[in-house]
CSV table of C-alpha atoms and ligand atoms in Angstrom, one decimal:
chain,number,residue,atom,x,y,z
F,28,UNK,CA,-22.0,-6.5,-15.5
F,29,UNK,CA,-19.0,-4.4,-14.7
F,30,UNK,CA,-16.2,-7.0,-14.8
F,31,UNK,CA,-15.6,-10.7,-14.8
F,32,UNK,CA,-12.3,-10.6,-12.9
F,33,UNK,CA,-12.5,-11.6,-9.3
F,34,UNK,CA,-9.9,-11.4,-6.5
F,35,UNK,CA,-9.6,-14.5,-4.3
F,36,UNK,CA,-7.4,-15.7,-1.5
F,37,UNK,CA,-4.7,-17.0,-3.9
F,38,UNK,CA,-4.6,-13.4,-5.4
F,39,UNK,CA,-4.0,-11.9,-1.9
F,40,UNK,CA,-1.3,-14.5,-1.2
F,41,UNK,CA,0.4,-13.8,-4.5
F,42,UNK,CA,0.1,-10.0,-3.9
F,43,UNK,CA,1.8,-10.2,-0.5
F,44,UNK,CA,4.6,-12.4,-2.0
F,45,UNK,CA,5.0,-10.0,-4.9
F,46,UNK,CA,4.9,-7.0,-2.5
F,47,UNK,CA,7.6,-8.6,-0.4
F,48,UNK,CA,9.8,-9.2,-3.4
F,49,UNK,CA,9.4,-5.7,-4.7
F,50,UNK,CA,10.1,-4.1,-1.3
F,51,UNK,CA,13.2,-6.3,-1.0
F,52,UNK,CA,14.4,-5.3,-4.5
F,53,UNK,CA,13.8,-1.6,-3.7
F,54,UNK,CA,15.0,-1.7,-0.1
F,55,UNK,CA,18.1,0.4,-0.7
F,56,UNK,CA,16.2,2.9,-2.8
F,57,UNK,CA,13.5,3.3,-0.1
F,58,UNK,CA,16.2,3.7,2.6
F,59,UNK,CA,18.0,6.3,0.5
F,60,UNK,CA,14.8,8.3,0.2
F,61,UNK,CA,14.3,8.0,4.0
F,62,UNK,CA,17.9,9.0,4.6
F,63,UNK,CA,17.2,12.3,2.9
F,64,UNK,CA,14.2,13.4,5.0
F,65,UNK,CA,13.9,10.8,7.8
F,66,UNK,CA,16.1,8.3,9.6
F,67,UNK,CA,17.0,6.0,6.8
F,68,UNK,CA,15.1,2.9,7.9
F,69,UNK,CA,12.1,2.8,5.6
F,70,UNK,CA,13.6,0.1,3.3
F,71,UNK,CA,14.6,-2.1,6.1
F,72,UNK,CA,11.3,-1.6,7.9
F,73,UNK,CA,9.2,-2.5,4.9
F,74,UNK,CA,11.5,-5.4,3.9
F,75,UNK,CA,11.4,-6.9,7.4
F,76,UNK,CA,7.6,-6.4,7.7
F,77,UNK,CA,6.7,-7.9,4.3
F,78,UNK,CA,9.1,-10.7,4.6
F,79,UNK,CA,7.3,-11.6,7.8
F,80,UNK,CA,3.9,-11.2,6.1
F,81,UNK,CA,5.0,-13.6,3.4
F,82,UNK,CA,6.1,-16.2,6.0
F,83,UNK,CA,2.9,-15.7,8.1
F,84,UNK,CA,0.7,-16.3,5.0
F,85,UNK,CA,2.7,-19.3,3.9
F,86,UNK,CA,1.9,-20.8,7.3
F,87,UNK,CA,-1.9,-20.4,6.9
F,88,UNK,CA,-4.1,-23.3,5.9
F,89,UNK,CA,-5.6,-22.8,2.5
F,90,UNK,CA,-9.2,-22.0,3.8
F,91,UNK,CA,-8.9,-18.4,4.9
F,92,UNK,CA,-10.8,-15.9,2.8
F,93,UNK,CA,-9.0,-12.9,1.3
F,94,UNK,CA,-10.1,-10.5,4.0
F,95,UNK,CA,-8.8,-12.8,6.8
F,96,UNK,CA,-5.4,-13.1,5.0
F,97,UNK,CA,-5.2,-9.3,4.9
F,98,UNK,CA,-6.0,-9.1,8.7
F,99,UNK,CA,-3.2,-11.6,9.3
F,100,UNK,CA,-0.9,-9.5,7.1
F,101,UNK,CA,-1.8,-6.3,9.0
F,102,UNK,CA,-1.2,-7.9,12.4
F,103,UNK,CA,2.1,-9.2,11.3
F,104,UNK,CA,3.2,-5.8,10.1
F,105,UNK,CA,2.2,-4.2,13.4
F,106,UNK,CA,4.2,-6.8,15.4
F,107,UNK,CA,7.3,-6.8,13.2
F,108,UNK,CA,7.9,-3.1,12.1
F,109,UNK,CA,9.0,-0.6,14.7
F,110,UNK,CA,8.8,2.5,12.5
F,111,UNK,CA,5.7,4.6,11.8
F,112,UNK,CA,5.1,2.5,8.6
F,113,UNK,CA,4.4,-0.7,10.6
F,114,UNK,CA,1.3,0.5,12.5
F,115,UNK,CA,0.2,2.6,9.5
F,116,UNK,CA,0.4,-0.3,7.0
F,117,UNK,CA,-0.8,-2.7,9.6
F,118,UNK,CA,-3.9,-0.7,10.3
F,119,UNK,CA,-4.5,-0.2,6.6
F,120,UNK,CA,-4.4,-3.9,5.8
F,121,UNK,CA,-6.5,-4.9,8.8
F,122,UNK,CA,-9.1,-2.3,7.9
F,123,UNK,CA,-9.1,-3.5,4.2
F,124,UNK,CA,-9.5,-7.1,5.5
F,125,UNK,CA,-12.4,-6.2,7.8
F,126,UNK,CA,-14.0,-4.3,4.9
F,127,UNK,CA,-13.8,-7.5,2.7
F,128,UNK,CA,-15.3,-9.6,5.5
F,129,UNK,CA,-15.5,-13.4,4.9
F,130,UNK,CA,-16.3,-13.3,1.1
F,131,UNK,CA,-14.3,-15.9,-0.8
F,132,UNK,CA,-14.0,-13.6,-3.9
F,133,UNK,CA,-14.5,-10.0,-4.5
F,134,UNK,CA,-14.5,-7.5,-7.4
F,135,UNK,CA,-13.8,-3.9,-8.1
F,136,UNK,CA,-16.4,-2.3,-5.9
F,137,UNK,CA,-15.3,-4.3,-2.8
F,138,UNK,CA,-11.7,-3.5,-3.6
F,139,UNK,CA,-12.5,0.2,-3.8
F,140,UNK,CA,-14.3,0.0,-0.5
F,141,UNK,CA,-11.4,-1.9,1.0
F,142,UNK,CA,-8.9,0.7,-0.2
F,143,UNK,CA,-11.0,3.5,1.2
F,144,UNK,CA,-11.2,1.7,4.6
F,145,UNK,CA,-7.4,1.3,4.5
F,146,UNK,CA,-7.0,5.1,3.8
F,147,UNK,CA,-9.5,5.9,6.6
F,148,UNK,CA,-7.4,3.7,9.0
F,149,UNK,CA,-4.2,5.5,8.1
F,150,UNK,CA,-5.8,8.9,8.5
F,151,UNK,CA,-7.4,7.8,11.8
F,152,UNK,CA,-4.0,6.8,13.1
F,153,UNK,CA,-1.7,9.4,11.6
F,154,UNK,CA,-4.0,12.4,11.0
F,155,UNK,CA,-2.4,13.1,7.6
F,156,UNK,CA,-4.4,14.9,4.9
F,157,UNK,CA,-3.5,15.0,1.2
F,158,UNK,CA,-0.6,17.3,0.6
F,159,UNK,CA,1.2,16.5,3.9
F,160,UNK,CA,3.8,14.5,2.0
F,161,UNK,CA,3.0,11.0,3.3
F,162,UNK,CA,1.7,7.7,2.0
F,163,UNK,CA,-1.8,9.3,1.9
F,164,UNK,CA,-0.5,11.2,-1.2
F,165,UNK,CA,-0.2,8.0,-3.1
F,166,UNK,CA,-3.2,6.1,-1.7
F,167,UNK,CA,-5.8,8.9,-2.2
F,168,UNK,CA,-5.1,9.4,-6.0
F,169,UNK,CA,-5.1,5.6,-6.3
F,170,UNK,CA,-8.5,5.4,-4.8
F,171,UNK,CA,-9.8,8.2,-7.0
F,172,UNK,CA,-8.4,6.6,-10.2
F,173,UNK,CA,-9.8,3.2,-9.2
F,174,UNK,CA,-13.3,4.7,-8.7
F,175,UNK,CA,-13.1,6.6,-12.0
F,176,UNK,CA,-12.0,3.5,-13.9
F,177,UNK,CA,-14.7,1.3,-12.3
F,178,UNK,CA,-17.3,3.9,-13.0
F,179,UNK,CA,-16.2,3.9,-16.7
F,180,UNK,CA,-16.7,0.1,-16.7
F,181,UNK,CA,-13.0,-0.6,-17.2
F,182,UNK,CA,-12.0,-4.2,-16.5
F,183,UNK,CA,-10.7,-4.7,-13.0
F,184,UNK,CA,-7.1,-5.4,-14.0
F,185,UNK,CA,-6.9,-2.2,-16.0
F,186,UNK,CA,-8.7,-0.3,-13.2
F,187,UNK,CA,-6.0,-1.5,-10.8
F,188,UNK,CA,-3.3,-0.5,-13.3
F,189,UNK,CA,-4.8,3.0,-13.4
F,190,UNK,CA,-4.8,3.1,-9.6
F,191,UNK,CA,-1.2,2.1,-9.3
F,192,UNK,CA,-0.2,4.6,-12.0
F,193,UNK,CA,-2.0,7.3,-10.0
F,194,UNK,CA,-0.2,6.2,-6.9
F,195,UNK,CA,3.2,6.5,-8.6
F,196,UNK,CA,2.3,10.0,-9.9
F,197,UNK,CA,1.1,10.9,-6.4
F,198,UNK,CA,4.4,9.7,-5.0
F,199,UNK,CA,6.4,11.8,-7.5
F,200,UNK,CA,4.2,14.8,-6.8
F,201,UNK,CA,5.4,14.7,-3.1
F,202,UNK,CA,8.8,16.0,-4.2
F,203,UNK,CA,8.0,19.8,-4.0
F,204,UNK,CA,5.8,19.4,-0.9
F,205,UNK,CA,6.6,20.5,2.6
F,206,UNK,CA,6.3,17.5,5.1
F,207,UNK,CA,3.7,18.1,7.7
F,208,UNK,CA,3.5,14.7,9.3
F,209,UNK,CA,6.0,12.1,10.5
F,210,UNK,CA,9.8,12.5,11.0
F,211,UNK,CA,10.2,14.4,7.7
F,212,UNK,CA,8.1,17.3,9.2
F,213,UNK,CA,10.9,17.9,11.7
F,214,UNK,CA,13.0,19.2,8.7
F,215,UNK,CA,10.5,21.9,7.8
F,216,UNK,CA,11.5,23.6,4.6
F,217,UNK,CA,14.4,21.2,4.1
F,218,UNK,CA,11.9,18.4,3.4
F,219,UNK,CA,11.1,20.2,0.1
F,220,UNK,CA,12.7,18.7,-3.0
F,221,UNK,CA,12.7,15.0,-1.8
F,222,UNK,CA,10.2,12.2,-2.7
F,223,UNK,CA,8.4,10.8,0.3
F,224,UNK,CA,9.6,7.2,1.1
F,225,UNK,CA,6.2,6.0,2.4
F,226,UNK,CA,4.3,7.3,-0.7
F,227,UNK,CA,6.9,5.6,-2.8
F,228,UNK,CA,6.5,2.2,-1.1
F,229,UNK,CA,2.7,2.6,-1.3
F,230,UNK,CA,3.0,2.9,-5.0
F,231,UNK,CA,5.3,-0.2,-5.2
F,232,UNK,CA,2.8,-2.2,-3.2
F,233,UNK,CA,-0.1,-1.2,-5.6
F,234,UNK,CA,2.2,-2.0,-8.6
F,235,UNK,CA,2.6,-5.5,-7.1
F,236,UNK,CA,-1.2,-6.0,-7.0
F,237,UNK,CA,-1.4,-4.7,-10.6
F,238,UNK,CA,1.1,-7.4,-11.7
F,239,UNK,CA,-0.5,-10.2,-9.9
F,240,UNK,CA,-4.0,-9.4,-11.1
F,241,UNK,CA,-2.8,-8.8,-14.7
F,242,UNK,CA,-1.1,-12.2,-14.6
F,243,UNK,CA,-4.3,-13.8,-13.4
F,244,UNK,CA,-6.4,-12.1,-16.0
F,245,UNK,CA,-4.1,-13.1,-18.9
Z,27,LIG,P1,9.7,6.2,10.7
Z,27,LIG,O1,9.3,7.6,10.2
Z,27,LIG,O2,9.1,5.9,12.1
Z,27,LIG,O3,11.2,6.0,10.6
Z,27,LIG,P2,9.3,4.7,8.2
Z,27,LIG,O4,10.6,5.4,7.8
Z,27,LIG,O5,9.3,3.3,8.1
Z,27,LIG,O6,9.0,5.1,9.8
Z,27,LIG,O7,8.2,5.4,7.4
Z,27,LIG,C1,8.2,6.7,7.0
Z,27,LIG,C2,6.9,7.0,6.2
Z,27,LIG,O8,5.7,6.8,6.9
Z,27,LIG,C3,6.9,8.4,5.6
Z,27,LIG,O9,7.6,8.5,4.4
Z,27,LIG,C4,5.4,8.7,5.5
Z,27,LIG,O10,5.0,8.3,4.1
Z,27,LIG,C5,4.8,7.7,6.4
Z,27,LIG,N1,4.2,8.5,7.5
Z,27,LIG,C6,4.8,8.9,8.6
Z,27,LIG,N2,4.0,9.6,9.4
Z,27,LIG,C7,2.7,9.5,8.9
Z,27,LIG,C8,1.4,9.9,9.2
Z,27,LIG,N3,1.2,10.6,10.3
Z,27,LIG,N4,0.4,9.6,8.4
Z,27,LIG,C9,0.6,8.9,7.2
Z,27,LIG,N5,1.9,8.5,6.9
Z,27,LIG,C10,2.9,8.8,7.7
Z,28,LIG,MG1,12.2,6.1,8.8
């Protein structure tokens, strides 16, 4: 038995609420990062999107399984966020939701598969590869760390903590990179020396999941 911890609909609801709060608290920071190498809207984009997600999920009846909630969240992001991050995160959450299907609870292996489905959707839409200085540079290390931890029979809450730590490291590691995708790529060499805003918000969103799952496990 790998782990007793299970993720359920309430976990996903709490995660999206926590993600919305985190993005709101870090809105100015994300916008500041995007001002350096983009158009300075990443904080407001993510805040608007996740505030709408929180509202959309609050309006759902309590019966939807976790995967369905993520699909609602993804659709909401696509319809409320104009920037690149809306369709990218929207596709990611929808793909994660589809991967989870209609199961009422899931564990580490399903979470890992859902994260990989999310990454595949982002890559399918945006064609970024690791090292292009995008959110992929946070999400791929997170997936690798999650798999390593689950393979070592680490409890789910600690595996998620390792994943979000890896995402944060991945975001920090975007600083010296040259942007090859998105608006930042227009800057060429001038994109070097700045942390990617989308990788940074991806790490924040995984940190939000870490806190919610840790609180449930306690
Ligand atoms: P926009 O660039 O349209 O203003 P945002 O500022 O909200 O949208 O989001 C910018 C972030 O989106 C970038 O920091 C990057 O992480 C991510 N991003 C942009 N283009 C891509 C892409 N093709 N693939 C993956 N992520 C991308
Ligand atoms: Mg922007």
